[in-house]
């Protein structure tokens, strides 16, 4: 059945809607293309998905489909608009590797 193929491809997150339909059609040429396209649409909707308990999301910007639980968290950096590059005590941040090495020796 093509459900196993769809699960494998959704695990990887390497296919768009069209690419997933194409991959299923390549493996199962006797299927109706519109039926397969509807299936791919349905897996994106938890209400209609035959894959219960695993949501499928579309990734920006290219529209690849992937299981939500396979997305790695992304570190978000929030800039501080009041930070001027110098600490409150006037100390500058350590940027020289040698200074960092000397500083960390005392911490051991």
Tab-separated table of N, CA, C and O in Angstrom:
chain	number	residue	atom	x	y	z
A	1	UNK	N	0.837	-1.187	0.000
A	1	UNK	CA	0.000	0.000	0.000
A	1	UNK	C	0.880	1.248	0.000
A	1	UNK	O	1.997	1.235	0.495
A	2	UNK	N	0.365	2.326	-0.543
A	2	UNK	CA	1.156	3.547	-0.670
A	2	UNK	C	1.276	4.339	0.631
A	2	UNK	O	2.076	5.257	0.732
A	3	UNK	N	0.540	3.955	1.653
A	3	UNK	CA	0.635	4.631	2.941
A	3	UNK	C	2.041	4.490	3.528
A	3	UNK	O	2.597	5.460	4.057
A	4	UNK	N	2.636	3.307	3.401
A	4	UNK	CA	3.991	3.094	3.925
A	4	UNK	C	5.005	3.991	3.217
A	4	UNK	O	5.893	4.554	3.861
A	5	UNK	N	4.880	4.114	1.904
A	5	UNK	CA	5.776	4.992	1.142
A	5	UNK	C	5.588	6.443	1.588
A	5	UNK	O	6.573	7.167	1.787
A	6	UNK	N	4.346	6.866	1.744
A	6	UNK	CA	4.074	8.241	2.176
A	6	UNK	C	4.691	8.508	3.546
A	6	UNK	O	5.304	9.556	3.752
A	7	UNK	N	4.561	7.565	4.467
A	7	UNK	CA	5.131	7.739	5.810
A	7	UNK	C	6.645	7.896	5.719
A	7	UNK	O	7.231	8.781	6.360
A	8	UNK	N	7.307	7.070	4.924
A	8	UNK	CA	8.772	7.166	4.773
A	8	UNK	C	9.177	8.533	4.240
A	8	UNK	O	10.128	9.147	4.727
A	9	UNK	N	8.474	9.011	3.234
A	9	UNK	CA	8.819	10.300	2.636
A	9	UNK	C	8.484	11.461	3.570
A	9	UNK	O	9.227	12.455	3.620
A	10	UNK	N	7.415	11.342	4.317
A	10	UNK	CA	7.067	12.394	5.276
A	10	UNK	C	8.033	12.407	6.461
A	10	UNK	O	8.259	13.453	7.064
A	11	UNK	N	8.604	11.267	6.797
A	11	UNK	CA	9.642	11.209	7.849
A	11	UNK	C	10.854	12.038	7.423
A	11	UNK	O	11.445	12.744	8.226
A	12	UNK	N	11.227	11.914	6.156
A	12	UNK	CA	12.393	12.634	5.632
A	12	UNK	C	12.108	14.120	5.433
A	12	UNK	O	13.009	14.941	5.517
A	13	UNK	N	10.863	14.439	5.094
A	13	UNK	CA	10.521	15.837	4.824
A	13	UNK	C	11.140	16.343	3.540
A	13	UNK	O	11.488	17.516	3.436
A	14	UNK	N	11.259	15.465	2.552
A	14	UNK	CA	11.953	15.836	1.321
A	14	UNK	C	11.032	16.131	0.146
A	14	UNK	O	11.512	16.453	-0.922
A	15	UNK	N	9.724	16.027	0.332
A	15	UNK	CA	8.787	16.157	-0.788
A	15	UNK	C	7.772	17.266	-0.580
A	15	UNK	O	7.256	17.440	0.513
A	16	UNK	N	7.479	17.940	-1.670
A	16	UNK	CA	6.339	18.844	-1.700
A	16	UNK	C	5.102	17.995	-1.979
A	16	UNK	O	5.216	16.787	-2.223
A	17	UNK	N	3.947	18.615	-1.995
A	17	UNK	CA	2.705	17.908	-2.311
A	17	UNK	C	2.849	17.199	-3.659
A	17	UNK	O	2.596	15.998	-3.769
A	18	UNK	N	3.264	17.939	-4.647
A	18	UNK	CA	3.393	17.383	-6.004
A	18	UNK	C	4.420	16.250	-6.054
A	18	UNK	O	4.181	15.215	-6.681
A	19	UNK	N	5.569	16.434	-5.407
A	19	UNK	CA	6.617	15.412	-5.422
A	19	UNK	C	6.150	14.136	-4.713
A	19	UNK	O	6.492	13.030	-5.134
A	20	UNK	N	5.368	14.287	-3.652
A	20	UNK	CA	4.846	13.122	-2.941
A	20	UNK	C	3.847	12.372	-3.819
A	20	UNK	O	3.895	11.140	-3.910
A	21	UNK	N	2.985	13.100	-4.498
A	21	UNK	CA	2.044	12.469	-5.430
A	21	UNK	C	2.821	11.745	-6.533
A	21	UNK	O	2.526	10.593	-6.863
A	22	UNK	N	3.840	12.410	-7.093
A	22	UNK	CA	4.648	11.800	-8.159
A	22	UNK	C	5.334	10.522	-7.684
A	22	UNK	O	5.368	9.524	-8.405
A	23	UNK	N	5.881	10.552	-6.466
A	23	UNK	CA	6.577	9.373	-5.932
A	23	UNK	C	5.615	8.205	-5.745
A	23	UNK	O	5.945	7.054	-6.061
A	24	UNK	N	4.425	8.490	-5.241
A	24	UNK	CA	3.425	7.430	-5.052
A	24	UNK	C	2.976	6.890	-6.406
A	24	UNK	O	2.864	5.675	-6.599
A	25	UNK	N	2.757	7.777	-7.374
A	25	UNK	CA	2.320	7.352	-8.701
A	25	UNK	C	3.385	6.513	-9.405
A	25	UNK	O	3.065	5.576	-10.141
A	26	UNK	N	4.642	6.845	-9.156
A	26	UNK	CA	5.737	6.077	-9.764
A	26	UNK	C	5.749	4.643	-9.234
A	26	UNK	O	5.973	3.697	-9.977
A	27	UNK	N	5.502	4.489	-7.932
A	27	UNK	CA	5.508	3.164	-7.312
A	27	UNK	C	4.208	2.395	-7.549
A	27	UNK	O	4.198	1.173	-7.540
A	28	UNK	N	3.122	3.141	-7.750
A	28	UNK	CA	1.798	2.526	-7.917
A	28	UNK	C	1.093	3.167	-9.118
A	28	UNK	O	0.137	3.936	-8.956
A	29	UNK	N	1.541	2.851	-10.321
A	29	UNK	CA	1.017	3.518	-11.522
A	29	UNK	C	-0.461	3.230	-11.805
A	29	UNK	O	-1.099	3.974	-12.551
A	30	UNK	N	-1.038	2.224	-11.209
A	30	UNK	CA	-2.432	1.894	-11.452
A	30	UNK	C	-3.417	2.756	-10.677
A	30	UNK	O	-4.625	2.699	-10.909
A	31	UNK	N	-2.900	3.578	-9.769
A	31	UNK	CA	-3.788	4.418	-8.956
A	31	UNK	C	-4.249	5.641	-9.740
A	31	UNK	O	-3.584	6.095	-10.666
A	32	UNK	N	-5.362	6.185	-9.334
A	32	UNK	CA	-5.885	7.416	-9.924
A	32	UNK	C	-5.123	8.586	-9.313
A	32	UNK	O	-5.063	8.732	-8.080
A	33	UNK	N	-4.553	9.441	-10.156
A	33	UNK	CA	-3.730	10.557	-9.686
A	33	UNK	C	-4.524	11.507	-8.779
A	33	UNK	O	-4.006	12.009	-7.785
A	34	UNK	N	-5.766	11.768	-9.100
A	34	UNK	CA	-6.576	12.672	-8.275
A	34	UNK	C	-6.847	12.064	-6.897
A	34	UNK	O	-6.881	12.779	-5.896
A	35	UNK	N	-7.016	10.770	-6.844
A	35	UNK	CA	-7.219	10.088	-5.562
A	35	UNK	C	-5.970	10.223	-4.692
A	35	UNK	O	-6.057	10.498	-3.493
A	36	UNK	N	-4.817	10.048	-5.315
A	36	UNK	CA	-3.552	10.174	-4.575
A	36	UNK	C	-3.353	11.620	-4.117
A	36	UNK	O	-2.934	11.868	-2.978
A	37	UNK	N	-3.680	12.575	-4.970
A	37	UNK	CA	-3.559	13.984	-4.599
A	37	UNK	C	-4.478	14.310	-3.425
A	37	UNK	O	-4.095	15.051	-2.499
A	38	UNK	N	-5.680	13.760	-3.428
A	38	UNK	CA	-6.610	13.960	-2.318
A	38	UNK	C	-6.047	13.338	-1.040
A	38	UNK	O	-6.125	13.927	0.042
A	39	UNK	N	-5.452	12.154	-1.174
A	39	UNK	CA	-4.825	11.499	-0.024
A	39	UNK	C	-3.741	12.401	0.573
A	39	UNK	O	-3.670	12.588	1.792
A	40	UNK	N	-2.891	12.989	-0.283
A	40	UNK	CA	-1.814	13.853	0.199
A	40	UNK	C	-2.391	15.098	0.874
A	40	UNK	O	-1.868	15.554	1.892
A	41	UNK	N	-3.470	15.626	0.354
A	41	UNK	CA	-4.139	16.754	1.012
A	41	UNK	C	-4.703	16.328	2.362
A	41	UNK	O	-4.596	17.058	3.350
A	42	UNK	N	-5.293	15.154	2.396
A	42	UNK	CA	-5.893	14.655	3.635
A	42	UNK	C	-4.870	14.438	4.745
A	42	UNK	O	-5.182	14.672	5.915
A	43	UNK	N	-3.667	13.991	4.417
A	43	UNK	CA	-2.671	13.758	5.481
A	43	UNK	C	-2.255	15.069	6.144
A	43	UNK	O	-1.735	15.056	7.255
A	44	UNK	N	-2.509	16.182	5.481
A	44	UNK	CA	-2.174	17.482	6.054
A	44	UNK	C	-3.256	18.001	6.994
A	44	UNK	O	-3.046	18.986	7.688
A	45	UNK	N	-4.388	17.333	7.027
A	45	UNK	CA	-5.503	17.746	7.876
A	45	UNK	C	-5.761	16.649	8.915
A	45	UNK	O	-6.185	15.556	8.561
A	46	UNK	N	-5.484	16.924	10.186
A	46	UNK	CA	-5.642	15.898	11.233
A	46	UNK	C	-7.031	15.252	11.256
A	46	UNK	O	-7.169	14.095	11.619
A	47	UNK	N	-8.033	15.982	10.843
A	47	UNK	CA	-9.395	15.451	10.855
A	47	UNK	C	-9.566	14.320	9.839
A	47	UNK	O	-10.277	13.349	10.092
A	48	UNK	N	-8.908	14.427	8.683
A	48	UNK	CA	-9.103	13.454	7.612
A	48	UNK	C	-7.920	12.512	7.410
A	48	UNK	O	-8.007	11.577	6.633
A	49	UNK	N	-6.818	12.778	8.088
A	49	UNK	CA	-5.603	11.998	7.861
A	49	UNK	C	-5.752	10.540	8.303
A	49	UNK	O	-6.224	10.264	9.404
A	50	UNK	N	-5.314	9.614	7.442
A	50	UNK	CA	-5.301	8.208	7.844
A	50	UNK	C	-4.143	7.899	8.803
A	50	UNK	O	-4.087	6.833	9.386
A	51	UNK	N	-3.237	8.844	8.962
A	51	UNK	CA	-2.093	8.684	9.865
A	51	UNK	C	-2.438	9.427	11.150
A	51	UNK	O	-2.158	10.606	11.308
A	52	UNK	N	-3.061	8.731	12.069
A	52	UNK	CA	-3.542	9.357	13.303
A	52	UNK	C	-2.400	9.601	14.285
A	52	UNK	O	-1.483	8.803	14.405
A	53	UNK	N	-2.473	10.739	14.954
A	53	UNK	CA	-1.499	11.059	15.988
A	53	UNK	C	-0.228	11.704	15.480
A	53	UNK	O	0.652	12.023	16.271
A	54	UNK	N	-0.109	11.900	14.180
A	54	UNK	CA	1.091	12.545	13.632
A	54	UNK	C	0.654	13.611	12.639
A	54	UNK	O	0.198	13.311	11.542
A	55	UNK	N	0.798	14.853	13.037
A	55	UNK	CA	0.427	15.957	12.169
A	55	UNK	C	1.489	16.186	11.109
A	55	UNK	O	2.687	16.045	11.366
A	56	UNK	N	1.045	16.563	9.926
A	56	UNK	CA	1.931	16.893	8.816
A	56	UNK	C	1.851	18.397	8.609
A	56	UNK	O	0.774	18.972	8.593
A	57	UNK	N	3.016	19.033	8.470
A	57	UNK	CA	3.066	20.476	8.248
A	57	UNK	C	3.809	20.775	6.956
A	57	UNK	O	4.632	19.983	6.491
A	58	UNK	N	3.515	21.929	6.404
A	58	UNK	CA	4.179	22.399	5.188
A	58	UNK	C	5.244	23.405	5.607
A	58	UNK	O	4.943	24.392	6.284
A	59	UNK	N	6.484	23.154	5.208
A	59	UNK	CA	7.588	24.020	5.601
A	59	UNK	C	7.756	25.177	4.617
A	59	UNK	O	7.723	24.968	3.409
A	60	UNK	N	7.961	26.370	5.156
A	60	UNK	CA	8.296	27.480	4.268
A	60	UNK	C	9.772	27.390	3.922
A	60	UNK	O	10.529	26.784	4.678
A	61	UNK	N	10.299	27.905	2.918
A	61	UNK	CA	9.599	28.615	1.847
A	61	UNK	C	9.222	27.697	0.681
A	61	UNK	O	8.510	28.100	-0.216
A	62	UNK	N	9.703	26.461	0.695
A	62	UNK	CA	9.530	25.603	-0.483
A	62	UNK	C	8.318	24.672	-0.427
A	62	UNK	O	8.009	24.003	-1.395
A	63	UNK	N	7.621	24.616	0.699
A	63	UNK	CA	6.403	23.822	0.783
A	63	UNK	C	6.605	22.330	0.980
A	63	UNK	O	5.695	21.543	0.741
A	64	UNK	N	7.803	21.929	1.450
A	64	UNK	CA	8.021	20.508	1.727
A	64	UNK	C	7.110	20.066	2.865
A	64	UNK	O	6.869	20.813	3.791
A	65	UNK	N	6.631	18.836	2.780
A	65	UNK	CA	5.752	18.266	3.798
A	65	UNK	C	6.571	17.369	4.717
A	65	UNK	O	7.403	16.594	4.253
A	66	UNK	N	6.317	17.486	6.014
A	66	UNK	CA	7.063	16.705	6.994
A	66	UNK	C	6.181	16.505	8.226
A	66	UNK	O	5.314	17.325	8.524
A	67	UNK	N	6.421	15.394	8.918
A	67	UNK	CA	5.729	15.195	10.186
A	67	UNK	C	6.190	16.270	11.163
A	67	UNK	O	7.380	16.556	11.271
A	68	UNK	N	5.245	16.838	11.884
A	68	UNK	CA	5.540	17.903	12.835
A	68	UNK	C	6.556	17.454	13.887
A	68	UNK	O	7.416	18.228	14.305
A	69	UNK	N	6.490	16.191	14.299
A	69	UNK	CA	7.417	15.703	15.324
A	69	UNK	C	8.834	15.484	14.808
A	69	UNK	O	9.726	15.159	15.565
A	70	UNK	N	9.062	15.661	13.513
A	70	UNK	CA	10.396	15.509	12.928
A	70	UNK	C	11.108	16.846	12.750
A	70	UNK	O	12.252	16.893	12.330
A	71	UNK	N	10.428	17.945	13.065
A	71	UNK	CA	11.021	19.268	12.912
A	71	UNK	C	11.913	19.534	14.104
A	71	UNK	O	11.492	19.417	15.253
A	72	UNK	N	13.150	19.899	13.827
A	72	UNK	CA	14.100	20.202	14.893
A	72	UNK	C	13.852	21.624	15.377
A	72	UNK	O	13.642	22.527	14.575
A	73	UNK	N	13.885	21.833	16.680
A	73	UNK	CA	13.685	23.194	17.186
A	73	UNK	C	14.781	24.123	16.685
A	73	UNK	O	15.932	23.710	16.526
A	74	UNK	N	14.406	25.343	16.450
A	74	UNK	CA	15.341	26.344	15.954
A	74	UNK	C	15.611	27.333	17.077
A	74	UNK	O	14.694	27.777	17.758
A	75	UNK	N	16.879	27.663	17.250
A	75	UNK	CA	17.256	28.657	18.248
A	75	UNK	C	16.854	30.031	17.740
A	75	UNK	O	17.206	30.424	16.631
A	76	UNK	N	16.118	30.755	18.535
A	76	UNK	CA	15.701	32.100	18.174
A	76	UNK	C	16.519	33.083	18.981
A	76	UNK	O	16.565	33.009	20.204
A	77	UNK	N	17.168	34.006	18.278
A	77	UNK	CA	17.971	35.025	18.932
A	77	UNK	C	17.156	36.304	18.955
A	77	UNK	O	16.697	36.778	17.921
A	78	UNK	N	16.976	36.841	20.146
A	78	UNK	CA	16.250	38.091	20.297
A	78	UNK	C	17.262	39.157	20.674
A	78	UNK	O	17.944	39.046	21.688
A	79	UNK	N	17.366	40.151	19.830
A	79	UNK	CA	18.330	41.209	20.094
A	79	UNK	C	17.785	42.163	21.138
A	79	UNK	O	16.598	42.451	21.182
A	80	UNK	N	18.682	42.637	21.982
A	80	UNK	CA	18.326	43.594	23.009
A	80	UNK	C	18.596	44.996	22.453
A	80	UNK	O	19.742	45.380	22.274
A	81	UNK	N	17.558	45.786	22.190
A	81	UNK	CA	17.773	47.104	21.584
A	81	UNK	C	18.476	48.095	22.507
A	81	UNK	O	18.999	49.092	22.048
A	82	UNK	N	18.524	47.810	23.809
A	82	UNK	CA	19.181	48.729	24.736
A	82	UNK	C	20.644	48.376	24.948
A	82	UNK	O	21.369	49.115	25.594
A	83	UNK	N	21.113	47.250	24.399
A	83	UNK	CA	22.506	46.839	24.567
A	83	UNK	C	23.377	47.630	23.609
A	83	UNK	O	23.162	47.621	22.404
A	84	UNK	N	24.358	48.348	24.145
A	84	UNK	CA	25.224	49.192	23.320
A	84	UNK	C	26.579	48.556	23.073
A	84	UNK	O	27.479	49.187	22.550
A	85	UNK	N	26.774	47.313	23.466
A	85	UNK	CA	28.056	46.660	23.234
A	85	UNK	C	28.995	46.733	24.423
A	85	UNK	O	30.033	46.126	24.452
A	86	UNK	N	28.658	47.514	25.420
A	86	UNK	CA	29.477	47.644	26.622
A	86	UNK	C	28.568	47.374	27.809
A	86	UNK	O	27.458	47.884	27.885
A	87	UNK	N	29.075	46.557	28.741
A	87	UNK	CA	28.282	46.225	29.922
A	87	UNK	C	28.045	47.425	30.815
A	87	UNK	O	28.652	48.478	30.656
A	88	UNK	N	27.179	47.276	31.806
A	88	UNK	CA	26.845	48.375	32.718
A	88	UNK	C	28.058	48.847	33.508
A	88	UNK	O	28.174	50.008	33.849
A	89	UNK	N	28.984	47.924	33.765
A	89	UNK	CA	30.167	48.292	34.535
A	89	UNK	C	31.285	48.828	33.651
A	89	UNK	O	32.388	49.062	34.117
A	90	UNK	N	31.015	49.008	32.354
A	90	UNK	CA	32.012	49.565	31.453
A	90	UNK	C	32.922	48.529	30.843
A	90	UNK	O	33.770	48.856	30.026
A	91	UNK	N	32.790	47.264	31.236
A	91	UNK	CA	33.651	46.212	30.696
A	91	UNK	C	33.199	45.846	29.291
A	91	UNK	O	32.017	45.748	29.006
A	92	UNK	N	34.181	45.650	28.424
A	92	UNK	CA	33.869	45.234	27.064
A	92	UNK	C	33.803	43.712	27.004
A	92	UNK	O	34.496	43.035	27.764
A	93	UNK	N	33.003	43.164	26.121
A	93	UNK	CA	32.943	41.712	25.999
A	93	UNK	C	34.278	41.139	25.526
A	93	UNK	O	35.004	41.791	24.779
A	94	UNK	N	34.619	39.962	25.993
A	94	UNK	CA	35.859	39.308	25.586
A	94	UNK	C	35.658	38.736	24.189
A	94	UNK	O	34.755	37.949	23.959
A	95	UNK	N	36.516	39.152	23.271
A	95	UNK	CA	36.409	38.640	21.903
A	95	UNK	C	37.683	37.959	21.451
A	95	UNK	O	37.681	37.188	20.518
A	96	UNK	N	38.782	38.212	22.114
A	96	UNK	CA	40.058	37.625	21.741
A	96	UNK	C	40.147	36.207	22.310
A	96	UNK	O	39.952	35.997	23.503
A	97	UNK	N	40.455	35.235	21.467
A	97	UNK	CA	40.541	33.834	21.894
A	97	UNK	C	41.558	33.667	23.010
A	97	UNK	O	41.320	32.944	23.979
A	98	UNK	N	42.682	34.340	22.923
A	98	UNK	CA	43.720	34.209	23.950
A	98	UNK	C	43.214	34.721	25.299
A	98	UNK	O	43.434	34.098	26.338
A	99	UNK	N	42.488	35.821	25.294
A	99	UNK	CA	41.933	36.350	26.531
A	99	UNK	C	40.924	35.369	27.118
A	99	UNK	O	40.869	35.172	28.319
A	100	UNK	N	40.137	34.743	26.242
A	100	UNK	CA	39.164	33.776	26.709
A	100	UNK	C	39.855	32.573	27.336
A	100	UNK	O	39.436	32.072	28.378
A	101	UNK	N	40.937	32.121	26.723
A	101	UNK	CA	41.674	30.977	27.247
A	101	UNK	C	42.253	31.282	28.613
A	101	UNK	O	42.191	30.476	29.533
A	102	UNK	N	42.855	32.465	28.772
A	102	UNK	CA	43.424	32.858	30.052
A	102	UNK	C	42.358	33.027	31.113
A	102	UNK	O	42.539	32.676	32.265
A	103	UNK	N	41.224	33.550	30.721
A	103	UNK	CA	40.119	33.757	31.646
A	103	UNK	C	39.580	32.425	32.153
A	103	UNK	O	39.293	32.254	33.325
A	104	UNK	N	39.469	31.447	31.265
A	104	UNK	CA	38.872	30.167	31.656
A	104	UNK	C	39.821	29.288	32.459
A	104	UNK	O	39.389	28.355	33.093
A	105	UNK	N	41.134	29.576	32.451
A	105	UNK	CA	42.073	28.756	33.208
A	105	UNK	C	41.762	28.813	34.713
A	105	UNK	O	41.885	27.824	35.406
A	106	UNK	N	41.360	29.958	35.190
A	106	UNK	CA	41.066	30.109	36.605
A	106	UNK	C	39.779	29.418	37.013
A	106	UNK	O	39.548	29.173	38.173
A	107	UNK	N	38.936	29.078	36.049
A	107	UNK	CA	37.668	28.442	36.345
A	107	UNK	C	37.776	26.943	36.523
A	107	UNK	O	36.836	26.302	36.968
A	108	UNK	N	38.910	26.350	36.169
A	108	UNK	CA	39.047	24.905	36.195
A	108	UNK	C	39.218	24.359	37.563
A	108	UNK	O	39.694	24.832	38.473
